[in-house]
Amino acid sequence: MAEMELKSVRKAYGRVEVLRDIDLTIGDGEFVVLVGPSGCGKSTLLRMIAGLEPITGGEFSIGGRCMNDVAPRDRDIAMVFQSYALYPHMSVERNMGFSMEIRREPTARRKGPVAEAAKTLGLDRLLDRFPKALSGGQRQRVAMGRAIVRDPKAFLFDEPLSNLDAALRVEMRLEIARLHQRLGSTMVYVTHDQVEAMTLADRIVVLNAGDIQQVGTPLDLYERPENLFVAQFIGSPNMNVMDAAPGQGGLILGSGAVLAGPEDARHVGIRPEHIEIVEGGGDVTAEAQVVERLGSDTNIYTEVKDIGPLLVRVSGNIALSPGDKVHLRFPPGKVHFFDAGGRAIRAARDKVQ
Amino acid sequence: MAARTRNAPVLSAGKYLAVAFYVAFALFPLYWLLKIALTPERLIYSDGTALWPSTVTLDNFRTVIFASDFLGYFGNSVIVSLTTAAATSMIAAAAGYAFSRFAFRGKRWVVVLMLLTQMFPLLMIIAPIYKIVASLGMLNSLTSLIVVYTAFNIPFATFLMQSFFDGIPKDLEEAAMIDGCTRFQALRKVILPLTLPGLAATLGFVFTAAWSELLFALMLINSNDAMTFPVGLLTFVSKFSVDWGQMMAAGVLALIPSCLFFLFIQRYLVQGLTSGAVKG
């Protein structure tokens, strides 16, 4: 069993609190992604799980056993570093089999697992090379191979793809997803890239400034963000947020448009892909400023008088050029409401019940 | 474009000329040393500044090796320099690792104190050192030299080693520790092999410093048995004459161990051993 449990875990450097009261349970075999902007404490949290960073307060356990004072080597985990951290003076083969070498497994016994991991990662021809003779993607694979050969209870990934180019990143992302399907091990993955988070995770943990903002499945976070931060962090392009004030008939936007919604809402959010372009009427009228044609989609950067910029994304191609006036409709079920403190209003009601 | 191609040979010839001039300039004293060592005693003054000796002889070397105490001095120097280099490098490596990897209370003060020791001219502290060594009854012993040299070389060697450790990514140790190493195992199996160039540089630096040190050796050693080679060289200066030929021959011989030592460590001085560890 590799269930991990964090109970009000804290981290502070001197008086600076980096993480506050983190409560999180990671199920056996679950793929959890820690995501957040840089400096939010996600890497620190991962390093605490790995045992590379002491835990200031609270309790962390793996499989029910308290790990607070257990050395990294005894936690039975493997980690893939952002920098790959390959041993430069060892061949690929020795790099991958290093954990077995440390366990004093005889050379003959090491061959099997190393060869098997190398085969699945397409490294079988590179076993005699040294890290400096490998490309970035190959180094990344060796780092993953080393983790696989370690045969741990849990894998930790610290922004493993951020040094790769875009095409390779997509490829390795797939590789990691396959690895998780094949091994079924617990995996904790840190990234600042929300696309990686959405595609890989069983559950996403959104962190900001040392606090957990929300924990949920990718679709949960997309459809039911609990606060403004999560709403704007998850989803690409970002959610549009407009200020609102209570008034006659519902909520009044800056432009004077009226929307039906809870009266304590101060912010209204709608995702670019949910805004509809209509022939006439609609909720607001906007002027298109920049039109990006991606082929599959079109991004229209618009400006609404007294509201500000609004991004609209429509599927396929549409005939529109900068300067055109468009009527936009916000479908009622797709609009998110947030109170003055930025908390989602639906979430607040759920709590009351 | 055409002008550049026409200029290129001239330019590179100029570059080589400049390098050749520098090399000649730097090596000339060594050549002069060798030249005088090979000149027969009676011709040293008559040959004067002629660039080439009129007669070549090995007499000076023969005298130095077989008819003087030079081999004894030489042996003393080897013992002192090797022991100092080994002891200093070991301590400096440990201290440098600690400075590079750990945050601990008083670290800044230790660094400041170590820097402070490097600020005094040796002449200022030579008297107190003499007093200390004398009252310990260690005058005229090689041990006193080893202890003093080690103490004086540790600060610089520590900073040197620290910079080499700083150059090795922390991720490597952490990866090793996750792979199942204790911190010591990670140090031995991953960090140490990567620090070999740094260790070699430190060994070489301390060895040469100890090999050519004169001031302390002169103060702390009086007996012929414990003299190191720089002090021994002075015995060629007598009250009424200087045995230039023999002195130079001894000097040439003294270069040999230094050369051998660097020949031995030069393969570790090759740079770029850590390349490929992390995304660079």
Coordinates of N, CA, C and O in Angstrom, one line a residue, chain B residues 81 84 149 153 202-214 230 258 262:
Chain B
S81 N 56.3 18.2 1.6 CA 55.3 18.6 0.6 C 54.1 17.6 0.4 O 53.0 18.0 0.4
T84 N 51.9 17.6 3.6 CA 51.1 18.8 3.6 C 50.0 18.8 2.6 O 48.9 19.1 2.9
Y149 N 52.5 24.6 7.6 CA 52.1 24.7 6.2 C 50.7 24.3 6.0 O 49.9 25.0 5.3
N153 N 47.7 26.8 4.6 CA 47.1 26.6 3.3 C 45.7 26.2 3.4 O 45.0 26.3 2.3
T202 N 43.8 21.3 -6.1 CA 44.2 21.7 -4.8 C 45.5 21.1 -4.3 O 46.4 21.7 -3.8
L203 N 45.6 19.7 -4.6 CA 46.8 19.0 -4.3 C 48.0 19.7 -4.9 O 49.0 20.0 -4.3
G204 N 47.9 20.0 -6.2 CA 49.0 20.6 -6.9 C 49.4 22.0 -6.4 O 50.5 22.3 -6.1
F205 N 48.4 22.8 -6.1 CA 48.6 24.1 -5.5 C 49.3 24.0 -4.2 O 50.3 24.7 -4.0
V206 N 48.8 23.2 -3.3 CA 49.4 23.1 -2.0 C 50.8 22.5 -2.0 O 51.8 22.9 -1.4
F207 N 51.0 21.5 -2.9 CA 52.3 20.8 -3.1 C 53.3 21.8 -3.5 O 54.4 21.9 -2.9
T208 N 53.0 22.6 -4.5 CA 54.0 23.6 -5.0 C 54.3 24.7 -3.9 O 55.4 25.1 -3.7
A209 N 53.2 25.1 -3.2 CA 53.4 26.1 -2.2 C 54.4 25.6 -1.1 O 55.3 26.2 -0.7
A210 N 54.2 24.3 -0.7 CA 55.0 23.8 0.4 C 56.4 23.5 -0.2 O 57.4 23.6 0.5
W211 N 56.5 23.1 -1.4 CA 57.8 22.7 -2.0 C 58.8 23.9 -2.0 O 59.9 23.7 -1.8
S212 N 58.2 25.0 -2.3 CA 59.1 26.2 -2.5 C 59.1 27.1 -1.3 O 59.7 28.2 -1.4
E213 N 58.5 26.8 -0.2 CA 58.4 27.7 0.9 C 59.8 27.8 1.6 O 60.5 26.8 1.9
L214 N 60.2 29.1 1.9 CA 61.5 29.3 2.4 C 61.5 29.9 3.8 O 62.2 29.4 4.7
P230 N 64.7 24.3 -0.3 CA 65.0 25.7 -0.4 C 66.0 26.2 0.6 O 66.8 27.1 0.2
S258 N 58.3 18.4 -9.0 CA 57.1 19.2 -9.3 C 56.5 18.8 -10.7 O 55.3 18.7 -10.8
F262 N 52.8 17.1 -11.4 CA 51.8 17.7 -12.3 C 51.5 16.7 -13.4 O 50.3 16.7 -13.9

